[in-house]
């Protein structure tokens, strides 16, 4: 059995790992070394500390915001709330954001923030205090704004934190018309967008579905095409993990294993997500769930059970050279950022496995953040102007076809054809289109160059080329 994998294993050289992947891919591009160095480096690293009142005393909080690349502005990326946050981690995550945005053609540079706390150790009032003070510190240094740098949720943060950020920014920028575009992942009632919460998990499920639909690639793995009946293990039941499981099940996959901090559960015939969640809510643990055939106190063992697809949806550094030998899956879909180390990835690829890389696989979140930002800048919800107009046009067409052909549609058929798109439908359609196009863009790059060993390398080649073009267009490089 491999050594224990859990969130208490901090990664010491995460940015170095991202750079290693970058350097490996850079050999397949034709850009001068200086330009590659500029793309790779973190442009601005802001480390700061501030005090908050806790109990009868004060506590000093460590915090970060890293803007990796200004080849496009604003920069974009979540804020992580975790006691494992450190400068190296935030730099790595910011760099991944640059490449992620480039792959899915979201016109932002990459950024990331971090607040070094365990949220469960703080009251809601203290968390609000910390978040508002963090925002003020960013405002003071010009590290936030709808045209500057736009945070979003990440591990340990969500809609509630984003609403505190939006409110603080708005309060300190009275009259700024686009102020609410300073952060995404906000609640719908505070100018958020339908579908943002589900977006990363939905994107992960679409990415996997695209991958397993390519007959040629599935043949090499000895798989049939399609998600139907494929056995999946997911690590992490946070926002990303939960929604990945939900949509993978909807697409026909069988969820055979789930892993969390407290342990892992397994049933080759499938686990019921909602029942597991309800059990965890009442008992505080996934262990003891009656529908599991096996359970493991060491969550690492959960990853090593038989399955076709493994979806790490928790933190970085989970699949390493120490446990890759025990992983049975033939596809790893990186819903988390940086879950597979370069050494483990090389072994897995050598073995003929497919890794759907993080920078593409979990890009659904930032894609829908982009839609939210556009909504905030245009001050109107998607579909508001054209929904009824579209319905009237459709209705006229249906009436005309019915009267000229004599065919009568049922009322269900009629409303399915006539109905104009809601904001959620437009968001989901934009997300699906983005995930499908980007997958094939990466796959084609790999298919056209036999020396490119993996989808990750292809994804890096794609994003390095796109960022390089931005610099050239700025006239910075000849
Ligand atoms: N934190 C998410 C990520 O790693 C979302 C970033 C965003 O929406 O800006 O992709």
Short mmCIF file of C-alpha atoms and ligand atoms in Angstrom, two decimals:
data_model
loop_
_atom_site.label_atom_id
_atom_site.label_comp_id
_atom_site.label_asym_id
_atom_site.label_seq_id
_atom_site.Cartn_x
_atom_site.Cartn_y
_atom_site.Cartn_z
CA UNK A 1 0.00 0.00 0.00
CA UNK A 2 1.25 3.46 -0.82
CA UNK A 3 2.03 6.11 1.73
CA UNK A 4 -0.93 8.02 3.08
CA UNK A 5 -2.41 10.63 0.78
CA UNK A 6 -4.28 13.44 2.35
CA UNK A 7 -4.48 17.15 2.67
CA UNK A 8 -1.78 17.24 5.33
CA UNK A 9 0.89 16.53 2.70
CA UNK A 10 1.94 20.01 1.52
CA UNK A 11 3.65 20.32 -1.80
CA UNK A 12 7.00 21.98 -1.57
CA UNK A 13 7.78 22.48 -5.25
CA UNK A 14 4.45 22.85 -7.00
CA UNK A 15 5.53 25.87 -9.07
CA UNK A 16 8.65 23.92 -10.05
CA UNK A 17 6.42 21.05 -11.24
CA UNK A 18 4.34 23.42 -13.38
CA UNK A 19 7.56 24.86 -14.85
CA UNK A 20 8.81 21.31 -15.52
CA UNK A 21 5.67 20.53 -17.54
CA UNK A 22 6.07 23.92 -19.29
CA UNK A 23 9.74 23.32 -20.22
CA UNK A 24 8.96 19.87 -21.55
CA UNK A 25 6.25 21.32 -23.83
CA UNK A 26 8.28 24.40 -24.81
CA UNK A 27 10.66 22.22 -26.87
CA UNK A 28 7.74 21.63 -29.27
CA UNK A 29 7.30 25.37 -29.87
CA UNK A 30 9.52 27.75 -31.83
CA UNK A 31 9.62 30.74 -29.49
CA UNK A 32 12.84 32.47 -28.39
CA UNK A 33 14.08 31.61 -24.91
CA UNK A 34 13.51 35.12 -23.56
CA UNK A 35 9.87 35.04 -24.56
CA UNK A 36 9.40 31.60 -23.00
CA UNK A 37 10.98 32.92 -19.78
CA UNK A 38 8.60 35.88 -19.77
CA UNK A 39 5.59 33.60 -20.25
CA UNK A 40 6.71 31.22 -17.50
CA UNK A 41 7.57 33.76 -14.79
CA UNK A 42 5.10 35.14 -12.23
CA UNK A 43 4.77 38.87 -12.96
CA UNK A 44 3.60 40.08 -9.53
CA UNK A 45 3.72 38.28 -6.19
CA UNK A 46 2.09 40.10 -3.30
CA UNK A 47 2.52 38.62 0.17
CA UNK A 48 0.88 40.43 3.04
CA UNK A 49 -0.16 40.06 6.66
CA UNK A 50 -2.96 41.64 8.62
CA UNK A 51 -4.33 41.28 12.14
CA UNK A 52 -7.85 40.22 13.06
CA UNK A 53 -9.54 40.12 16.43
CA UNK A 54 -10.03 36.53 17.65
CA UNK A 55 -11.51 35.83 21.08
CA UNK A 56 -9.86 38.25 23.49
CA UNK A 57 -6.75 38.69 21.40
CA UNK A 58 -5.39 39.36 17.94
CA UNK A 59 -4.27 36.92 15.29
CA UNK A 60 -2.01 37.68 12.35
CA UNK A 61 -3.23 36.24 9.03
CA UNK A 62 -0.85 35.39 6.16
CA UNK A 63 -2.26 36.10 2.72
CA UNK A 64 -1.20 36.20 -0.93
CA UNK A 65 -2.27 37.33 -4.37
CA UNK A 66 -0.18 36.37 -7.38
CA UNK A 67 -0.73 37.76 -10.87
CA UNK A 68 1.13 35.38 -13.10
CA UNK A 69 0.68 36.97 -16.51
CA UNK A 70 -0.52 40.34 -17.79
CA UNK A 71 -0.47 39.38 -21.46
CA UNK A 72 -4.22 39.92 -21.13
CA UNK A 73 -6.07 41.86 -18.47
CA UNK A 74 -7.84 41.53 -16.16
CA UNK A 75 -6.04 38.64 -14.54
CA UNK A 76 -8.29 35.93 -13.13
CA UNK A 77 -8.25 33.19 -10.53
CA UNK A 78 -9.76 31.97 -7.29
CA UNK A 79 -8.86 32.58 -3.66
CA UNK A 80 -7.94 29.52 -1.63
CA UNK A 81 -8.76 29.38 2.07
CA UNK A 82 -6.54 26.68 3.58
CA UNK A 83 -3.91 26.38 6.28
CA UNK A 84 -1.61 24.76 3.71
CA UNK A 85 -1.49 27.89 1.54
CA UNK A 86 2.04 29.12 0.81
CA UNK A 87 3.74 31.35 -1.75
CA UNK A 88 4.93 28.47 -3.94
CA UNK A 89 1.44 26.98 -4.11
CA UNK A 90 -0.26 30.28 -5.00
CA UNK A 91 2.38 30.94 -7.71
CA UNK A 92 1.81 27.49 -9.22
CA UNK A 93 -1.97 27.89 -9.18
CA UNK A 94 -1.70 31.38 -10.73
CA UNK A 95 0.50 30.01 -13.52
CA UNK A 96 -2.00 27.20 -14.18
CA UNK A 97 -4.72 29.86 -14.50
CA UNK A 98 -2.80 31.58 -17.32
CA UNK A 99 -2.52 28.34 -19.30
CA UNK A 100 -6.10 27.33 -18.45
CA UNK A 101 -7.58 30.60 -19.72
CA UNK A 102 -5.52 30.38 -22.91
CA UNK A 103 -6.65 26.82 -23.65
CA UNK A 104 -10.35 27.65 -23.44
CA UNK A 105 -9.95 31.07 -25.12
CA UNK A 106 -10.99 33.05 -22.08
CA UNK A 107 -9.32 36.46 -22.55
CA UNK A 108 -7.71 36.81 -19.12
CA UNK A 109 -4.25 36.50 -17.64
CA UNK A 110 -3.79 34.06 -14.76
CA UNK A 111 -3.86 34.90 -11.05
CA UNK A 112 -4.55 33.22 -7.71
CA UNK A 113 -5.03 34.24 -4.11
CA UNK A 114 -4.53 32.47 -0.82
CA UNK A 115 -5.50 33.04 2.80
CA UNK A 116 -3.64 30.78 5.21
CA UNK A 117 -6.46 29.68 7.52
CA UNK A 118 -8.57 26.60 8.18
CA UNK A 119 -12.06 28.08 7.69
CA UNK A 120 -13.63 25.58 10.11
CA UNK A 121 -11.65 27.16 12.97
CA UNK A 122 -13.33 30.55 12.51
CA UNK A 123 -16.82 31.88 13.12
CA UNK A 124 -18.80 33.31 10.21
CA UNK A 125 -18.23 36.81 11.62
CA UNK A 126 -14.46 36.19 11.76
CA UNK A 127 -14.43 34.81 8.21
CA UNK A 128 -16.29 37.91 7.02
CA UNK A 129 -13.80 40.10 8.82
CA UNK A 130 -10.84 38.28 7.25
CA UNK A 131 -12.37 38.37 3.76
CA UNK A 132 -13.25 42.06 3.91
CA UNK A 133 -9.80 42.97 5.25
CA UNK A 134 -8.13 40.82 2.55
CA UNK A 135 -10.15 42.73 -0.07
CA UNK A 136 -9.16 46.11 1.39
CA UNK A 137 -5.48 45.08 1.25
CA UNK A 138 -5.91 44.15 -2.43
CA UNK A 139 -7.64 47.48 -3.16
CA UNK A 140 -4.78 49.39 -1.47
CA UNK A 141 -2.25 47.81 -3.84
CA UNK A 142 -4.43 47.87 -6.97
CA UNK A 143 -4.64 44.07 -7.02
CA UNK A 144 -8.40 43.89 -7.63
CA UNK A 145 -10.89 45.48 -10.03
CA UNK A 146 -13.06 44.53 -13.01
CA UNK A 147 -10.28 45.57 -15.40
CA UNK A 148 -7.34 44.66 -13.14
CA UNK A 149 -7.65 41.33 -11.33
CA UNK A 150 -10.89 39.42 -10.72
CA UNK A 151 -10.94 36.77 -7.94
CA UNK A 152 -13.35 33.82 -7.74
CA UNK A 153 -14.00 30.86 -5.43
CA UNK A 154 -11.43 28.13 -4.94
CA UNK A 155 -10.83 25.40 -2.34
CA UNK A 156 -12.36 26.60 0.95
CA UNK A 157 -14.29 29.57 -0.46
CA UNK A 158 -17.64 30.01 -2.20
CA UNK A 159 -20.51 32.35 -2.99
CA UNK A 160 -20.65 33.78 0.53
CA UNK A 161 -17.01 34.93 0.48
CA UNK A 162 -17.42 36.34 -3.05
CA UNK A 163 -20.41 38.43 -1.92
CA UNK A 164 -18.31 39.93 0.93
CA UNK A 165 -15.58 40.79 -1.59
CA UNK A 166 -18.06 42.37 -4.02
CA UNK A 167 -19.69 44.40 -1.25
CA UNK A 168 -16.36 45.64 0.13
CA UNK A 169 -15.09 46.61 -3.32
CA UNK A 170 -18.34 48.36 -4.21
CA UNK A 171 -18.38 50.27 -0.93
CA UNK A 172 -14.85 51.53 -1.51
CA UNK A 173 -15.50 52.43 -5.14
CA UNK A 174 -18.77 54.36 -4.99
CA UNK A 175 -20.25 55.15 -8.37
CA UNK A 176 -18.01 52.72 -10.26
CA UNK A 177 -20.52 51.35 -12.74
CA UNK A 178 -18.76 48.03 -13.33
CA UNK A 179 -17.79 47.44 -9.69
CA UNK A 180 -19.64 44.10 -9.43
CA UNK A 181 -17.36 42.70 -12.15
CA UNK A 182 -14.52 42.81 -9.58
CA UNK A 183 -15.21 39.20 -8.54
CA UNK A 184 -17.06 36.18 -9.97
CA UNK A 185 -18.79 33.20 -8.38
CA UNK A 186 -21.19 35.59 -6.62
CA UNK A 187 -24.68 34.51 -5.56
CA UNK A 188 -27.32 35.02 -8.28
CA UNK A 189 -29.03 37.66 -6.14
CA UNK A 190 -25.80 39.71 -6.17
CA UNK A 191 -25.27 39.68 -9.94
CA UNK A 192 -23.89 36.15 -10.13
CA UNK A 193 -24.79 33.91 -13.05
CA UNK A 194 -26.91 30.77 -13.32
CA UNK A 195 -24.79 27.62 -13.56
CA UNK A 196 -21.51 29.00 -12.15
CA UNK A 197 -21.54 26.79 -9.05
CA UNK A 198 -21.99 23.62 -11.09
CA UNK A 199 -19.72 24.76 -13.94
CA UNK A 200 -16.39 23.16 -12.98
CA UNK A 201 -17.95 19.74 -12.26
CA UNK A 202 -20.14 19.91 -15.35
CA UNK A 203 -17.07 20.81 -17.41
CA UNK A 204 -15.13 17.87 -15.93
CA UNK A 205 -17.93 15.45 -16.90
CA UNK A 206 -18.07 16.88 -20.44
CA UNK A 207 -14.26 16.62 -20.76
CA UNK A 208 -14.35 12.94 -19.77
CA UNK A 209 -17.29 12.25 -22.08
CA UNK A 210 -15.38 13.81 -25.00
CA UNK A 211 -12.31 11.74 -24.21
CA UNK A 212 -14.15 8.41 -24.03
CA UNK A 213 -16.09 9.16 -27.22
CA UNK A 214 -12.95 8.97 -29.41
CA UNK A 215 -13.01 5.38 -30.74
CA UNK A 216 -9.34 5.31 -31.76
CA UNK A 217 -8.12 6.36 -28.31
CA UNK A 218 -10.46 3.99 -26.48
CA UNK A 219 -9.28 1.08 -28.65
CA UNK A 220 -5.69 1.62 -27.48
CA UNK A 221 -6.91 1.43 -23.88
CA UNK A 222 -8.97 -1.68 -24.63
CA UNK A 223 -12.16 0.26 -23.85
CA UNK A 224 -15.41 0.61 -25.76
CA UNK A 225 -16.51 4.17 -26.48
CA UNK A 226 -18.99 6.10 -24.33
CA UNK A 227 -19.39 6.78 -20.65
CA UNK A 228 -22.21 4.32 -20.20
CA UNK A 229 -21.09 1.63 -17.74
CA UNK A 230 -17.59 3.07 -17.20
CA UNK A 231 -16.49 2.70 -13.58
CA UNK A 232 -15.29 5.85 -11.89
CA UNK A 233 -13.61 6.68 -8.56
CA UNK A 234 -13.74 10.30 -7.41
CA UNK A 235 -11.54 11.84 -4.72
CA UNK A 236 -13.14 14.84 -2.99
CA UNK A 237 -16.79 15.69 -2.44
CA UNK A 238 -16.48 19.47 -2.38
CA UNK A 239 -18.17 21.63 -5.00
CA UNK A 240 -16.07 20.28 -7.90
CA UNK A 241 -16.11 16.62 -6.84
CA UNK A 242 -19.80 16.59 -6.00
CA UNK A 243 -20.85 18.09 -9.33
CA UNK A 244 -18.41 15.92 -11.30
CA UNK A 245 -20.03 12.82 -9.76
CA UNK A 246 -23.53 14.19 -10.37
CA UNK A 247 -23.01 14.84 -14.09
CA UNK A 248 -20.89 11.74 -14.70
CA UNK A 249 -23.74 9.65 -13.27
CA UNK A 250 -26.23 11.52 -15.46
CA UNK A 251 -24.05 10.69 -18.48
CA UNK A 252 -24.23 6.98 -17.60
CA UNK A 253 -21.01 6.35 -15.65
CA UNK A 254 -21.06 4.14 -12.52
CA UNK A 255 -19.50 5.76 -9.47
CA UNK A 256 -17.77 2.84 -7.74
CA UNK A 257 -15.59 4.72 -5.26
CA UNK A 258 -15.57 7.95 -3.27
CA UNK A 259 -12.67 9.23 -1.18
CA UNK A 260 -12.68 11.99 1.44
CA UNK A 261 -10.44 13.07 4.36
CA UNK A 262 -12.04 10.57 6.72
CA UNK A 263 -11.67 7.55 4.43
CA UNK A 264 -12.94 5.91 1.27
CA UNK A 265 -15.90 3.74 0.27
CA UNK A 266 -16.23 1.30 -2.62
CA UNK A 267 -18.92 -0.74 -4.34
CA UNK A 268 -18.25 -2.24 -7.80
CA UNK A 269 -22.00 -2.07 -8.51
CA UNK A 270 -22.17 1.67 -7.84
CA UNK A 271 -22.73 4.17 -5.03
CA UNK A 272 -25.65 6.58 -4.77
CA UNK A 273 -24.28 10.14 -4.48
CA UNK A 274 -27.27 11.72 -2.75
CA UNK A 275 -27.52 8.86 -0.24
CA UNK A 276 -23.80 9.14 0.53
CA UNK A 277 -24.12 12.92 0.99
CA UNK A 278 -27.13 12.47 3.31
CA UNK A 279 -25.24 9.85 5.32
CA UNK A 280 -22.23 12.18 5.63
CA UNK A 281 -24.47 15.04 6.73
CA UNK A 282 -25.99 13.02 9.58
CA UNK A 283 -22.88 11.11 10.72
CA UNK A 284 -20.07 13.48 9.68
CA UNK A 285 -18.37 10.76 7.60
CA UNK A 286 -18.78 8.79 4.37
CA UNK A 287 -17.64 5.71 6.33
CA UNK A 288 -20.45 3.51 7.59
CA UNK A 289 -22.60 4.14 4.51
CA UNK A 290 -24.79 1.05 4.17
CA UNK A 291 -24.48 0.90 0.35
CA UNK A 292 -20.68 0.43 0.43
CA UNK A 293 -19.24 -3.09 0.01
CA UNK A 294 -15.77 -2.08 1.26
CA UNK A 295 -14.45 0.85 3.20
CA UNK A 296 -10.96 2.13 4.00
CA UNK A 297 -9.87 4.36 6.84
CA UNK A 298 -6.88 5.45 4.79
CA UNK A 299 -8.37 7.48 1.90
CA UNK A 300 -5.30 6.68 -0.23
CA UNK A 301 -6.48 3.08 -0.53
CA UNK A 302 -9.68 4.29 -2.15
CA UNK A 303 -7.73 5.61 -5.16
CA UNK A 304 -6.16 2.20 -5.70
CA UNK A 305 -9.38 0.22 -6.16
CA UNK A 306 -10.39 -1.21 -9.56
CA UNK A 307 -11.99 1.33 -11.92
CA UNK A 308 -11.70 2.70 -15.47
CA UNK A 309 -11.45 6.40 -14.66
CA UNK A 310 -9.96 8.13 -11.63
CA UNK A 311 -11.06 11.71 -10.92
CA UNK A 312 -8.89 13.48 -8.32
CA UNK A 313 -11.06 16.47 -7.36
CA UNK A 314 -9.36 17.60 -4.14
CA UNK A 315 -5.85 19.05 -3.95
CA UNK A 316 -2.45 18.92 -5.63
CA UNK A 317 0.16 16.19 -5.12
CA UNK A 318 -2.24 13.27 -4.66
CA UNK A 319 -0.90 10.91 -7.36
CA UNK A 320 2.84 10.57 -6.99
CA UNK A 321 5.58 8.12 -7.90
CA UNK A 322 4.77 6.36 -4.59
CA UNK A 323 1.21 5.34 -5.46
CA UNK A 324 1.02 5.47 -9.27
CA UNK A 325 2.02 1.79 -9.37
CA UNK A 326 -1.15 0.85 -7.48
CA UNK A 327 -3.57 2.97 -9.54
CA UNK A 328 -5.78 0.66 -11.65
CA UNK A 329 -7.56 3.33 -13.74
CA UNK A 330 -6.52 3.81 -17.35
CA UNK A 331 -7.77 7.41 -17.49
CA UNK A 332 -6.98 10.09 -14.91
CA UNK A 333 -9.20 13.18 -15.23
CA UNK A 334 -7.63 16.01 -13.23
CA UNK A 335 -10.57 17.90 -11.75
CA UNK A 336 -8.23 19.38 -9.12
CA UNK A 337 -5.24 21.58 -9.96
CA UNK A 338 -1.92 19.72 -9.98
CA UNK A 339 -3.08 16.36 -8.54
CA UNK A 340 -0.46 14.35 -10.50
CA UNK A 341 3.26 15.02 -10.09
CA UNK A 342 5.48 15.06 -13.23
CA UNK A 343 7.16 11.77 -12.16
CA UNK A 344 3.83 9.99 -11.67
CA UNK A 345 2.45 11.41 -14.91
CA UNK A 346 5.48 10.14 -16.87
CA UNK A 347 5.05 6.61 -15.46
CA UNK A 348 1.32 6.60 -16.21
CA UNK A 349 1.78 7.85 -19.78
CA UNK A 350 4.55 5.27 -20.38
CA UNK A 351 2.09 2.64 -19.27
CA UNK A 352 -0.27 3.81 -22.03
CA UNK A 353 -2.75 5.70 -19.80
CA UNK A 354 -4.51 8.95 -20.69
CA UNK A 355 -4.37 11.99 -18.41
CA UNK A 356 -6.97 14.68 -19.09
CA UNK A 357 -4.89 17.57 -17.77
CA UNK A 358 -6.11 19.96 -15.05
CA UNK A 359 -5.56 23.09 -17.12
CA UNK A 360 -8.19 21.85 -19.56
CA UNK A 361 -10.24 19.44 -17.43
CA UNK A 362 -11.29 21.94 -14.75
CA UNK A 363 -11.51 25.00 -17.01
CA UNK A 364 -15.32 25.01 -16.91
CA UNK A 365 -15.26 27.15 -13.77
CA UNK A 366 -13.28 30.02 -15.25
CA UNK A 367 -15.23 29.74 -18.51
CA UNK A 368 -18.50 30.47 -16.72
CA UNK A 369 -16.73 33.11 -14.59
CA UNK A 370 -15.98 34.82 -17.89
CA UNK A 371 -19.69 34.73 -18.77
CA UNK A 372 -20.51 36.20 -15.35
CA UNK A 373 -17.98 39.01 -15.87
CA UNK A 374 -19.50 39.76 -19.29
CA UNK A 375 -22.96 39.84 -17.69
CA UNK A 376 -21.70 42.26 -15.03
CA UNK A 377 -20.12 44.58 -17.61
CA UNK A 378 -23.24 44.56 -19.80
CA UNK A 379 -25.57 44.94 -16.79
CA UNK A 380 -28.14 42.61 -18.30
CA UNK A 381 -28.87 38.91 -17.84
CA UNK A 382 -28.25 36.64 -20.83
CA UNK A 383 -31.49 36.00 -22.71
CA UNK A 384 -33.34 38.99 -21.25
CA UNK A 385 -33.48 40.95 -24.50
CA UNK A 386 -34.18 38.17 -26.95
CA UNK A 387 -36.00 35.31 -25.17
CA UNK A 388 -39.55 36.41 -25.92
CA UNK A 389 -38.63 37.68 -29.40
CA UNK A 390 -37.09 34.30 -30.20
CA UNK A 391 -40.20 32.52 -28.89
CA UNK A 392 -42.48 34.64 -31.11
CA UNK A 393 -40.36 33.93 -34.19
CA UNK A 394 -40.39 30.19 -33.40
CA UNK A 395 -44.14 30.27 -32.82
CA UNK A 396 -44.73 31.89 -36.23
CA UNK A 397 -42.58 29.22 -37.91
CA UNK A 398 -44.39 26.36 -36.12
CA UNK A 399 -47.80 27.83 -37.03
CA UNK A 400 -46.76 28.25 -40.66
CA UNK A 401 -45.36 24.69 -40.92
CA UNK A 402 -48.48 23.27 -39.25
CA UNK A 403 -50.87 25.08 -41.54
CA UNK A 404 -48.94 24.34 -44.73
CA UNK A 405 -48.30 20.63 -43.97
CA UNK A 406 -51.41 19.81 -41.97
CA UNK A 407 -49.20 18.10 -39.35
CA UNK A 408 -50.35 18.89 -35.80
CA UNK A 409 -47.66 18.93 -33.07
CA UNK A 410 -48.47 17.85 -29.51
CA UNK A 411 -48.31 20.65 -26.96
CA UNK A 412 -45.07 19.15 -25.52
CA UNK A 413 -43.44 19.13 -29.00
CA UNK A 414 -44.72 22.64 -29.62
CA UNK A 415 -43.28 24.11 -26.44
CA UNK A 416 -39.94 22.30 -26.92
CA UNK A 417 -39.55 23.98 -30.33
CA UNK A 418 -40.96 27.39 -29.43
CA UNK A 419 -39.23 27.94 -26.10
CA UNK A 420 -36.53 30.67 -26.01
CA UNK A 421 -33.29 30.01 -24.12
CA UNK A 422 -32.94 30.85 -20.41
CA UNK A 423 -29.71 32.21 -18.94
CA UNK A 424 -28.88 28.75 -17.55
CA UNK A 425 -29.39 27.10 -20.95
CA UNK A 426 -27.18 29.69 -22.66
CA UNK A 427 -24.47 29.32 -20.02
CA UNK A 428 -24.53 25.52 -20.23
CA UNK A 429 -24.46 25.60 -24.00
CA UNK A 430 -21.50 28.03 -24.03
CA UNK A 431 -19.71 25.84 -21.48
CA UNK A 432 -20.32 22.62 -23.42
CA UNK A 433 -19.19 24.18 -26.69
CA UNK A 434 -16.00 25.47 -25.03
CA UNK A 435 -15.14 22.11 -23.45
CA UNK A 436 -15.79 20.14 -26.65
CA UNK A 437 -13.85 22.49 -28.94
CA UNK A 438 -10.90 22.76 -26.59
CA UNK A 439 -10.62 19.00 -26.13
CA UNK A 440 -10.35 18.43 -29.86
CA UNK A 441 -7.94 21.34 -30.26
CA UNK A 442 -5.57 19.71 -27.76
CA UNK A 443 -6.10 16.21 -29.15
CA UNK A 444 -5.35 17.39 -32.68
CA UNK A 445 -2.07 19.00 -31.57
CA UNK A 446 -1.05 15.67 -30.05
CA UNK A 447 -2.24 13.66 -33.05
CA UNK A 448 -0.24 15.84 -35.48
CA UNK A 449 3.03 15.49 -33.65
CA UNK A 450 3.90 11.93 -32.61
CA UNK A 451 6.69 13.29 -30.38
CA UNK A 452 4.09 15.00 -28.16
CA UNK A 453 3.58 12.33 -25.54
CA UNK A 454 0.50 13.51 -23.68
CA UNK A 455 -2.58 15.71 -23.73
CA UNK A 456 -0.91 17.85 -21.06
CA UNK A 457 2.08 18.56 -23.28
CA UNK A 458 -0.30 19.36 -26.14
CA UNK A 459 -2.33 21.65 -23.87
CA UNK A 460 0.83 23.49 -22.83
CA UNK A 461 1.90 23.85 -26.49
CA UNK A 462 -1.51 25.32 -27.30
CA UNK A 463 -1.43 27.82 -24.45
CA UNK A 464 2.23 28.80 -24.87
CA UNK A 465 1.51 29.58 -28.54
CA UNK A 466 -1.55 31.66 -27.67
CA UNK A 467 0.20 33.67 -24.93
CA UNK A 468 3.20 34.19 -27.23
CA UNK A 469 0.92 35.59 -29.94
CA UNK A 470 -0.49 38.10 -27.42
CA UNK A 471 3.02 39.32 -26.58
CA UNK A 472 3.90 39.57 -30.26
CA UNK A 473 0.71 41.51 -30.96
CA UNK A 474 1.66 43.94 -28.20
CA UNK A 475 4.86 44.58 -30.13
CA UNK A 476 6.90 43.35 -27.15
CA UNK A 477 8.49 40.58 -29.22
CA UNK A 478 9.48 40.74 -32.89
N1 LIG B 1 -10.65 28.61 -8.76
C1 LIG B 1 -11.16 28.15 -10.01
C2 LIG B 1 -10.04 27.54 -10.85
O1 LIG B 1 -9.05 27.09 -10.33
C3 LIG B 1 -11.99 29.20 -10.74
C4 LIG B 1 -11.27 30.43 -11.16
C5 LIG B 1 -12.17 31.52 -11.73
O2 LIG B 1 -13.34 31.27 -11.94
O3 LIG B 1 -11.65 32.61 -11.93
O4 LIG B 1 -10.14 27.43 -12.03
#
